[in-house]
mmCIF file of C-alpha atoms in Angstrom:
data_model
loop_
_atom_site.group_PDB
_atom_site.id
_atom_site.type_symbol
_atom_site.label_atom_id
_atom_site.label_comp_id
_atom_site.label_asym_id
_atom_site.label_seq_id
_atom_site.Cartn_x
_atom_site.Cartn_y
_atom_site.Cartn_z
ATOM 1 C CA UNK A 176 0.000 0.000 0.000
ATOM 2 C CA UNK A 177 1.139 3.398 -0.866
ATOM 3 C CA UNK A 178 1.406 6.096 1.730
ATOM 4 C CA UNK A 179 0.870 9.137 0.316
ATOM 5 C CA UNK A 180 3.578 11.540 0.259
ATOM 6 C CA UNK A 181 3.657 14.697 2.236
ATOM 7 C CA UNK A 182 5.675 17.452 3.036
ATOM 8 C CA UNK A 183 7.840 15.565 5.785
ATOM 9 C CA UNK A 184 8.272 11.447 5.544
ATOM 10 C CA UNK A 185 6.136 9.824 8.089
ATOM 11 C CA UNK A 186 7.464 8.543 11.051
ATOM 12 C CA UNK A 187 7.300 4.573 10.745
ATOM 13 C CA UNK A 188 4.726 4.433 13.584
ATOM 14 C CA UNK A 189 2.726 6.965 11.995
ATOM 15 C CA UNK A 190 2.678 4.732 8.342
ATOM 16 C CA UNK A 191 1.955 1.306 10.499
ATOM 17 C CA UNK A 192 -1.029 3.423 11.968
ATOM 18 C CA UNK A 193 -2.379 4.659 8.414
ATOM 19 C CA UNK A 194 -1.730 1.309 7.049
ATOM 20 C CA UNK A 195 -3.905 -0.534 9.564
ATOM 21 C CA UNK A 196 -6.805 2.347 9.284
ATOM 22 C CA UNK A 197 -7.221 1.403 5.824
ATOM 23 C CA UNK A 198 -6.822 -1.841 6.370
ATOM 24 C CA UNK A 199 -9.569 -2.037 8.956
ATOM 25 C CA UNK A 200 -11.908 0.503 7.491
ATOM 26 C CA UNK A 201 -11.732 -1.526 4.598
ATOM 27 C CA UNK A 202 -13.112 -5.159 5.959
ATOM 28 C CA UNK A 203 -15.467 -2.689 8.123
ATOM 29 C CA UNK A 204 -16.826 -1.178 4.666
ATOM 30 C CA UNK A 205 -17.132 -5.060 3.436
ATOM 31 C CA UNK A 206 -19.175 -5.957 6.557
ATOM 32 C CA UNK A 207 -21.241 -2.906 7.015
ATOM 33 C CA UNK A 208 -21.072 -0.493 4.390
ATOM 34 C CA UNK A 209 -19.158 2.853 3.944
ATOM 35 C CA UNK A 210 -21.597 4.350 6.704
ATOM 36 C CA UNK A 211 -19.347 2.421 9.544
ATOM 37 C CA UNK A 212 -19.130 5.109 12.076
ATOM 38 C CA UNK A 213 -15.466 6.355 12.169
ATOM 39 C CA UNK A 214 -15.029 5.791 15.907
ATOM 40 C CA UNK A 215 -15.418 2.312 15.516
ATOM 41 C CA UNK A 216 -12.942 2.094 12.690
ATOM 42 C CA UNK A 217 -10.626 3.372 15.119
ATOM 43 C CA UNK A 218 -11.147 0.789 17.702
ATOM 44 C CA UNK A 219 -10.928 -2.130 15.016
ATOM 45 C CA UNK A 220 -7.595 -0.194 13.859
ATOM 46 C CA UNK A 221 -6.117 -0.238 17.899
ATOM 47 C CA UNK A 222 -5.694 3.842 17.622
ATOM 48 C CA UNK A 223 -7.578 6.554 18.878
ATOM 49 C CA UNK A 224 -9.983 9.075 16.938
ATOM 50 C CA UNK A 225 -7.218 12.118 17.220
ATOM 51 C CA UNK A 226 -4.829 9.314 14.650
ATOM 52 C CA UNK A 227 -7.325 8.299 12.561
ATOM 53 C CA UNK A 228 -8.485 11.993 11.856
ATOM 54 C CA UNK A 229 -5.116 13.455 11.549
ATOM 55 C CA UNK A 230 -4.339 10.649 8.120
ATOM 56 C CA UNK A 231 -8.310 11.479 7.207
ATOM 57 C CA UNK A 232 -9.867 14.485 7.923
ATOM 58 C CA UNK A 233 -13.171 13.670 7.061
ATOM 59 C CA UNK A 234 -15.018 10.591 6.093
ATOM 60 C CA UNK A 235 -14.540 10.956 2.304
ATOM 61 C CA UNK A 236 -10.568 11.044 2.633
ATOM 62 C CA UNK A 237 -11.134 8.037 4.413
ATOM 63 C CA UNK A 238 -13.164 5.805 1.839
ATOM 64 C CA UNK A 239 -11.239 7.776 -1.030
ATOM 65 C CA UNK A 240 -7.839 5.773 0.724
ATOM 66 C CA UNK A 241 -9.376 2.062 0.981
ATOM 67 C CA UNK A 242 -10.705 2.846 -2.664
ATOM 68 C CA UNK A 243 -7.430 3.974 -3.903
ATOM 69 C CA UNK A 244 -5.752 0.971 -1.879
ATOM 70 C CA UNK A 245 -7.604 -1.638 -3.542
ATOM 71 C CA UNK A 246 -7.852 -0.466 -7.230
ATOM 72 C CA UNK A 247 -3.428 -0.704 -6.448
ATOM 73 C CA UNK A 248 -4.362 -4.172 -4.953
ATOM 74 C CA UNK A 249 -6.470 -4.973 -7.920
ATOM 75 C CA UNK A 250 -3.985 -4.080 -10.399
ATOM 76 C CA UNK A 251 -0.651 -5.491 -8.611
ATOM 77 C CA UNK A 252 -2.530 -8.933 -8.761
ATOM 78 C CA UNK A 253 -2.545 -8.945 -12.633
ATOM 79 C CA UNK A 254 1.154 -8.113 -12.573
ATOM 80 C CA UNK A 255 1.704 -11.213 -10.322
ATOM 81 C CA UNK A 256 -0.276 -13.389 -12.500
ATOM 82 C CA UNK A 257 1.604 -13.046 -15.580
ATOM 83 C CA UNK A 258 4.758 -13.471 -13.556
ATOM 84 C CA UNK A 259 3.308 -17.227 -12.067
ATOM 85 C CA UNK A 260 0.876 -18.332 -14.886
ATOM 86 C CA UNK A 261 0.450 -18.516 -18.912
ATOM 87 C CA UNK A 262 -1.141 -15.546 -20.008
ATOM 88 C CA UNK A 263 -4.760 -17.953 -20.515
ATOM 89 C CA UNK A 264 -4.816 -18.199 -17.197
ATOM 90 C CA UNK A 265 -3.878 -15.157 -15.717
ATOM 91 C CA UNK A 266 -6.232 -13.494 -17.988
ATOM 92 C CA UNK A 267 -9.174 -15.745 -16.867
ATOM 93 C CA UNK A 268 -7.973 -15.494 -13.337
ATOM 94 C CA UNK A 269 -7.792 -11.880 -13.336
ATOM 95 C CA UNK A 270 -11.234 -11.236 -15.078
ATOM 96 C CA UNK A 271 -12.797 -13.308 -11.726
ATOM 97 C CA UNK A 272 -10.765 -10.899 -9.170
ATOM 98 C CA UNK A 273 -12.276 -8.234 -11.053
ATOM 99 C CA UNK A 274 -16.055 -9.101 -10.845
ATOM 100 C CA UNK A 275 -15.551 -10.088 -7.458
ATOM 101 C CA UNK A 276 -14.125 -7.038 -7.012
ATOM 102 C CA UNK A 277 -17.020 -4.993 -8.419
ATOM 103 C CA UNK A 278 -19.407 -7.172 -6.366
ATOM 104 C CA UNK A 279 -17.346 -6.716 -3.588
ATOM 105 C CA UNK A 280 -17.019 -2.723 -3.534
ATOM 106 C CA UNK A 281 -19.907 -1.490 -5.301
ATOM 107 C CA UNK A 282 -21.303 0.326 -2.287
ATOM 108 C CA UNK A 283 -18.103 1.644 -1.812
ATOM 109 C CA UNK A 284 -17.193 2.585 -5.336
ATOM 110 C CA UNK A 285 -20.537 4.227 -5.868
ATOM 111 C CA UNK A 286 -20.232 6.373 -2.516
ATOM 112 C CA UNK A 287 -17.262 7.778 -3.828
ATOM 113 C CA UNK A 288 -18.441 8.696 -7.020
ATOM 114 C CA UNK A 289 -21.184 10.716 -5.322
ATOM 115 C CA UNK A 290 -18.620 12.096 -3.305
ATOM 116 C CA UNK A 291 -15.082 13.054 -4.869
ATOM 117 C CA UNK A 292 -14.542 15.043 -8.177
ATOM 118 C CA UNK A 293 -14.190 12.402 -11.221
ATOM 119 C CA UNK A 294 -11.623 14.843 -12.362
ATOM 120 C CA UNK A 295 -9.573 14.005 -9.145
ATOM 121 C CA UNK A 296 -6.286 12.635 -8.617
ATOM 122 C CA UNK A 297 -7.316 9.304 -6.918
ATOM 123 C CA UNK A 298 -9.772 8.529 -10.033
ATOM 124 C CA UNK A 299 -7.109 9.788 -12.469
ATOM 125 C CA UNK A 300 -4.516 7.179 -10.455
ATOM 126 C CA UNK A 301 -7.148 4.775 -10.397
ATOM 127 C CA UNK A 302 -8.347 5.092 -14.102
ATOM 128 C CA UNK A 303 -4.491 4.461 -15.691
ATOM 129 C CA UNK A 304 -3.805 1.841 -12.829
ATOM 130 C CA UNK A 305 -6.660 -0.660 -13.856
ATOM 131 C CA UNK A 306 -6.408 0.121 -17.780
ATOM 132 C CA UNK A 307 -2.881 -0.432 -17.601
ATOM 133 C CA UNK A 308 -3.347 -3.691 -15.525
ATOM 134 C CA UNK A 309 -6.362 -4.698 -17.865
ATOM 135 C CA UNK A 310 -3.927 -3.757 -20.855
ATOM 136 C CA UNK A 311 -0.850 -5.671 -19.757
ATOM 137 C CA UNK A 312 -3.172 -9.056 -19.446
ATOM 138 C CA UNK A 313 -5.169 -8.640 -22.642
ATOM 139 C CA UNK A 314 -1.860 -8.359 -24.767
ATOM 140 C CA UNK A 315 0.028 -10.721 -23.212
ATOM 141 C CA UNK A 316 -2.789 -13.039 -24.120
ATOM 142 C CA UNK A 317 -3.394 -11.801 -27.487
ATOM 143 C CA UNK A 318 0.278 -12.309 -28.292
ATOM 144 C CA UNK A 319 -0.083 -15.799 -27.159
ATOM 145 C CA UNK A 320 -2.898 -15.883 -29.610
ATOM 146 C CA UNK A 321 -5.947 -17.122 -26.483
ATOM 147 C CA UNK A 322 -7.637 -14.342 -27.094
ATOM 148 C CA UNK A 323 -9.460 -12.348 -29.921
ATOM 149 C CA UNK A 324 -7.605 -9.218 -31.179
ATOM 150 C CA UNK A 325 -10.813 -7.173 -31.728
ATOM 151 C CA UNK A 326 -11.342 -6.519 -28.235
ATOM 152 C CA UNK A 327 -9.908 -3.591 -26.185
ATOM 153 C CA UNK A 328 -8.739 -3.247 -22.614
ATOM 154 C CA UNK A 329 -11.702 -1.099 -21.861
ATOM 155 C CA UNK A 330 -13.831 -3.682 -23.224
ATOM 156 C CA UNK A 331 -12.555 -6.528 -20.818
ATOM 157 C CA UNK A 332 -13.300 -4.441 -18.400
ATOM 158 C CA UNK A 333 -16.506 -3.197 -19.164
ATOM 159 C CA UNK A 334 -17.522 -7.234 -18.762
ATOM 160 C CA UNK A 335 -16.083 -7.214 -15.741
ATOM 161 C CA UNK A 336 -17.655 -4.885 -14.334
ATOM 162 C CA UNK A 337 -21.371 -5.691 -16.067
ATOM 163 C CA UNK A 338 -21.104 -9.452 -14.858
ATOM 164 C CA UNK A 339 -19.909 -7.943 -11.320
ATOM 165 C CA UNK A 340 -23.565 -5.609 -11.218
ATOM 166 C CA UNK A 341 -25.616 -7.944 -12.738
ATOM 167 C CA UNK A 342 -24.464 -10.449 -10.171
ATOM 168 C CA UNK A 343 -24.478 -8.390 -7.212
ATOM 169 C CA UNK A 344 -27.918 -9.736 -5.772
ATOM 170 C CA UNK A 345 -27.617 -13.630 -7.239
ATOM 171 C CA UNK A 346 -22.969 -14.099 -6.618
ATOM 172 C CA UNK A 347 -24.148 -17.855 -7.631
ATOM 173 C CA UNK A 348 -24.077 -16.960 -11.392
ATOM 174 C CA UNK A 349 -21.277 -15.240 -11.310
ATOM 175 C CA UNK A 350 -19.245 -18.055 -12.400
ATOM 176 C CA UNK A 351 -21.297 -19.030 -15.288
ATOM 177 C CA UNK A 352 -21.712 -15.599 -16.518
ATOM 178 C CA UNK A 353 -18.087 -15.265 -16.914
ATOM 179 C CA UNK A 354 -17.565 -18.474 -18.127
ATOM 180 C CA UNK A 355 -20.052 -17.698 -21.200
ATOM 181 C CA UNK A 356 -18.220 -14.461 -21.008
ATOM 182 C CA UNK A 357 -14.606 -16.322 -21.524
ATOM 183 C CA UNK A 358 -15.626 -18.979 -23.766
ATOM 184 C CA UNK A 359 -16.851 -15.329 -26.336
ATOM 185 C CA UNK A 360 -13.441 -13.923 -25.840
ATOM 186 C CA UNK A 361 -11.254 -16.947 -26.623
ATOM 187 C CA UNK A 362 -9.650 -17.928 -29.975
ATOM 188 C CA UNK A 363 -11.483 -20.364 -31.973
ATOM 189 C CA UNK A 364 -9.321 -23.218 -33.074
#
């Protein structure tokens, strides 16, 4: 996870402190929504409210952190996959962390939309970190020649993310979806 940069380094306490916020506040946005009171954030994250609003101000810095932290997540996952499988698979295996994903955060991912300027820096991050990642996979396994050259990284994504809403309500046919989904977007031999 990336700290962001200020003015002065953080003190190593200070970045084990913001580390754990978002780390907690994210599993307490899984559980209950981005509406989790902050206080008990800070009690899941073992620091007071004074540390916890000194790294976020406000509620929206906070959910705009855990978003920002798991599009990196997200994306750092497709650059381990084509480092430990064939480019089939860590296509396929990519395109399933990324509908779980959207089922996953949708509550979160739609707060902040309502809430932070789409012209921002954290969307702007978040926008070339996930087309990159989406890039990287989709031409590593169109140069293996698994998967159909008329399709963009935007596209794989836009699948993605339609079998992760449609899904949201019945995560059952998730799997099948995307299977119909990958069977579409493979080479026919």
């Amino acid at each position: 996870m990336d700290v962001p940069s200020t003015a002065r380094p953080m003190r190593a306490d200070a970045r084990r402190n913001y580390v754990r916020i978002v780390e907690c506040a994210r599993e307490a946005f899984a559980e209950d929504g981005p509406e989790m009171p902050l206080d008990d954030i800070a009690r899941r994250a073992a620091v007071g409210p004074g540390t916890l609003y000194r790294h976020f101000p406000n509620r929206e810095a906070l959910i705009e952190a855990v978003y920002r932290d798991s599009i990196e997540r997200l994306s750092q996952r497709a650059h381990e996959l084509l480092e430990t499988h064939s480019p089939a698979e860590a296509f396929e295996q990519w395109m399933r962390e990324q509908v779980k994903f959207v089922m996953d955060k949708r509550s979160l991912t739609t707060t902040l939309k309502a809430l932070i300027d789409h012209d921002s820096e954290t969307f702007a991050l978040c926008r070339t970190l996930i087309n990159d990642a989406a890039g990287e996979l989709l031409t590593a396994a169109q140069d293996a020649g698994v998967i159909r050259t008329d399709i963009e990284p935007r596209d794989m994504l836009r699948l993605g993310h339609g079998i992760g809403i449609a899904c949201e309500k019945t995560p059952e046919a998730a799997e099948r979806l995307l299977g119909v989904t990958l069977d579409g977007l493979r080479v026919s031999r």
